[in-house]
Amino acid sequence: MAYSPIEQGRVLHHVTLKTIAARLGATPAQVALAWVLRQDGVCAIPQSGKPEHVRENRGALDVRLTPRDLAELDDAFPAPARKQPLASL
């Protein structure tokens, strides 16, 4: 289990997310959410305090990540090699 409001927005400025988002015509948040949702056994609970947030989150379901995209994201954001305590941001 992990918790972070997309690392308080910092991760959305990551060059890999921005590059893939531009290539796919999506937002970095949509790419990040699509990447998380494609993993079995993972549940994402995105914040949606505004109607435009809901629409952006919904748009993540239309993002089609290619094997190249997935490899780039997996390389940029590797899974932890061992259990780690939740960090407070």
PDB file of C-alpha atoms in Angstrom:
ATOM      1  CA  MET A   1       0.000   0.000   0.000  1.00  0.00           C
ATOM      2  CA  ALA A   2       1.200   3.471  -0.772  1.00  0.00           C
ATOM      3  CA  TYR A   3      -0.235   6.894  -0.203  1.00  0.00           C
ATOM      4  CA  SER A   4       0.732  10.100  -1.824  1.00  0.00           C
ATOM      5  CA  PRO A   5      -1.358  12.743  -3.525  1.00  0.00           C
ATOM      6  CA  ILE A   6       0.813  12.221  -6.598  1.00  0.00           C
ATOM      7  CA  GLU A   7       3.716  13.207  -4.384  1.00  0.00           C
ATOM      8  CA  GLN A   8       1.953  16.494  -3.763  1.00  0.00           C
ATOM      9  CA  GLY A   9       2.079  17.277  -7.479  1.00  0.00           C
ATOM     10  CA  ARG A  10       5.862  16.993  -7.843  1.00  0.00           C
ATOM     11  CA  VAL A  11       5.797  13.764  -9.816  1.00  0.00           C
ATOM     12  CA  LEU A  12       3.626  15.373 -12.502  1.00  0.00           C
ATOM     13  CA  HIS A  13       6.651  17.434 -13.549  1.00  0.00           C
ATOM     14  CA  HIS A  14       8.811  14.336 -14.155  1.00  0.00           C
ATOM     15  CA  VAL A  15      10.262  14.454 -17.666  1.00  0.00           C
ATOM     16  CA  THR A  16       9.181  10.879 -18.480  1.00  0.00           C
ATOM     17  CA  LEU A  17       5.549  11.547 -17.590  1.00  0.00           C
ATOM     18  CA  LYS A  18       5.554  14.826 -19.489  1.00  0.00           C
ATOM     19  CA  THR A  19       7.151  13.247 -22.569  1.00  0.00           C
ATOM     20  CA  ILE A  20       4.732  10.323 -22.704  1.00  0.00           C
ATOM     21  CA  ALA A  21       1.764  12.604 -22.038  1.00  0.00           C
ATOM     22  CA  ALA A  22       2.762  14.868 -24.930  1.00  0.00           C
ATOM     23  CA  ARG A  23       3.215  11.863 -27.209  1.00  0.00           C
ATOM     24  CA  LEU A  24      -0.254  10.514 -26.313  1.00  0.00           C
ATOM     25  CA  GLY A  25      -2.124  13.810 -26.140  1.00  0.00           C
ATOM     26  CA  ALA A  26      -2.901  13.270 -22.459  1.00  0.00           C
ATOM     27  CA  THR A  27      -2.008  14.997 -19.210  1.00  0.00           C
ATOM     28  CA  PRO A  28       0.816  13.724 -16.995  1.00  0.00           C
ATOM     29  CA  ALA A  29      -1.801  12.896 -14.333  1.00  0.00           C
ATOM     30  CA  GLN A  30      -3.758  10.792 -16.823  1.00  0.00           C
ATOM     31  CA  VAL A  31      -0.624   8.896 -17.830  1.00  0.00           C
ATOM     32  CA  ALA A  32       0.317   8.263 -14.190  1.00  0.00           C
ATOM     33  CA  LEU A  33      -3.189   7.057 -13.347  1.00  0.00           C
ATOM     34  CA  ALA A  34      -3.382   4.848 -16.450  1.00  0.00           C
ATOM     35  CA  TRP A  35      -0.014   3.308 -15.554  1.00  0.00           C
ATOM     36  CA  VAL A  36      -1.144   2.506 -12.007  1.00  0.00           C
ATOM     37  CA  LEU A  37      -4.532   1.153 -13.106  1.00  0.00           C
ATOM     38  CA  ARG A  38      -3.023  -1.337 -15.553  1.00  0.00           C
ATOM     39  CA  GLN A  39      -1.417  -3.268 -12.673  1.00  0.00           C
ATOM     40  CA  ASP A  40      -3.373  -6.216 -11.280  1.00  0.00           C
ATOM     41  CA  GLY A  41      -4.125  -5.984  -7.588  1.00  0.00           C
ATOM     42  CA  VAL A  42      -3.632  -2.219  -7.473  1.00  0.00           C
ATOM     43  CA  CYS A  43      -6.386   0.207  -6.649  1.00  0.00           C
ATOM     44  CA  ALA A  44      -6.031   3.935  -7.205  1.00  0.00           C
ATOM     45  CA  ILE A  45      -8.173   6.458  -5.377  1.00  0.00           C
ATOM     46  CA  PRO A  46      -7.586   9.736  -7.198  1.00  0.00           C
ATOM     47  CA  GLN A  47      -8.757  12.976  -5.654  1.00  0.00           C
ATOM     48  CA  SER A  48     -11.628  14.629  -7.472  1.00  0.00           C
ATOM     49  CA  GLY A  49     -12.690  17.754  -5.654  1.00  0.00           C
ATOM     50  CA  LYS A  50     -13.692  19.609  -8.807  1.00  0.00           C
ATOM     51  CA  PRO A  51     -15.650  18.584 -11.923  1.00  0.00           C
ATOM     52  CA  GLU A  52     -12.584  19.138 -14.119  1.00  0.00           C
ATOM     53  CA  HIS A  53     -10.605  16.756 -11.881  1.00  0.00           C
ATOM     54  CA  VAL A  54     -13.293  14.110 -12.352  1.00  0.00           C
ATOM     55  CA  ARG A  55     -13.123  14.560 -16.135  1.00  0.00           C
ATOM     56  CA  GLU A  56      -9.320  14.390 -16.122  1.00  0.00           C
ATOM     57  CA  ASN A  57      -9.348  11.253 -13.967  1.00  0.00           C
ATOM     58  CA  ARG A  58     -11.972   9.659 -16.216  1.00  0.00           C
ATOM     59  CA  GLY A  59      -9.791  10.471 -19.226  1.00  0.00           C
ATOM     60  CA  ALA A  60      -7.086   8.191 -17.834  1.00  0.00           C
ATOM     61  CA  LEU A  61      -9.280   5.233 -18.798  1.00  0.00           C
ATOM     62  CA  ASP A  62      -8.886   6.222 -22.459  1.00  0.00           C
ATOM     63  CA  VAL A  63      -5.081   6.393 -22.324  1.00  0.00           C
ATOM     64  CA  ARG A  64      -3.526   3.450 -24.157  1.00  0.00           C
ATOM     65  CA  LEU A  65       0.031   2.926 -22.986  1.00  0.00           C
ATOM     66  CA  THR A  66       2.297   1.109 -25.418  1.00  0.00           C
ATOM     67  CA  PRO A  67       4.895  -1.440 -24.327  1.00  0.00           C
ATOM     68  CA  ARG A  68       7.490   1.314 -24.893  1.00  0.00           C
ATOM     69  CA  ASP A  69       5.553   3.702 -22.622  1.00  0.00           C
ATOM     70  CA  LEU A  70       5.257   1.045 -19.919  1.00  0.00           C
ATOM     71  CA  ALA A  71       8.974   0.253 -20.098  1.00  0.00           C
ATOM     72  CA  GLU A  72       9.868   3.952 -19.808  1.00  0.00           C
ATOM     73  CA  LEU A  73       7.532   4.418 -16.826  1.00  0.00           C
ATOM     74  CA  ASP A  74       8.749   1.253 -15.097  1.00  0.00           C
ATOM     75  CA  ASP A  75      12.334   2.456 -15.547  1.00  0.00           C
ATOM     76  CA  ALA A  76      11.583   5.979 -14.300  1.00  0.00           C
ATOM     77  CA  PHE A  77       9.537   4.807 -11.302  1.00  0.00           C
ATOM     78  CA  PRO A  78      10.870   1.384 -10.228  1.00  0.00           C
ATOM     79  CA  ALA A  79       8.984  -0.635  -7.651  1.00  0.00           C
ATOM     80  CA  PRO A  80      10.706  -0.893  -4.264  1.00  0.00           C
ATOM     81  CA  ALA A  81      12.969  -3.924  -3.943  1.00  0.00           C
ATOM     82  CA  ARG A  82      11.836  -4.525  -0.354  1.00  0.00           C
ATOM     83  CA  LYS A  83       9.169  -3.428   2.071  1.00  0.00           C
ATOM     84  CA  GLN A  84       9.434   0.203   3.051  1.00  0.00           C
ATOM     85  CA  PRO A  85       7.534   2.228   5.628  1.00  0.00           C
ATOM     86  CA  LEU A  86       5.158   4.861   4.345  1.00  0.00           C
ATOM     87  CA  ALA A  87       6.905   8.193   4.186  1.00  0.00           C
ATOM     88  CA  SER A  88       5.227  11.322   5.405  1.00  0.00           C
ATOM     89  CA  LEU A  89       5.322  14.066   2.826  1.00  0.00           C
TER      90      LEU A  89
END
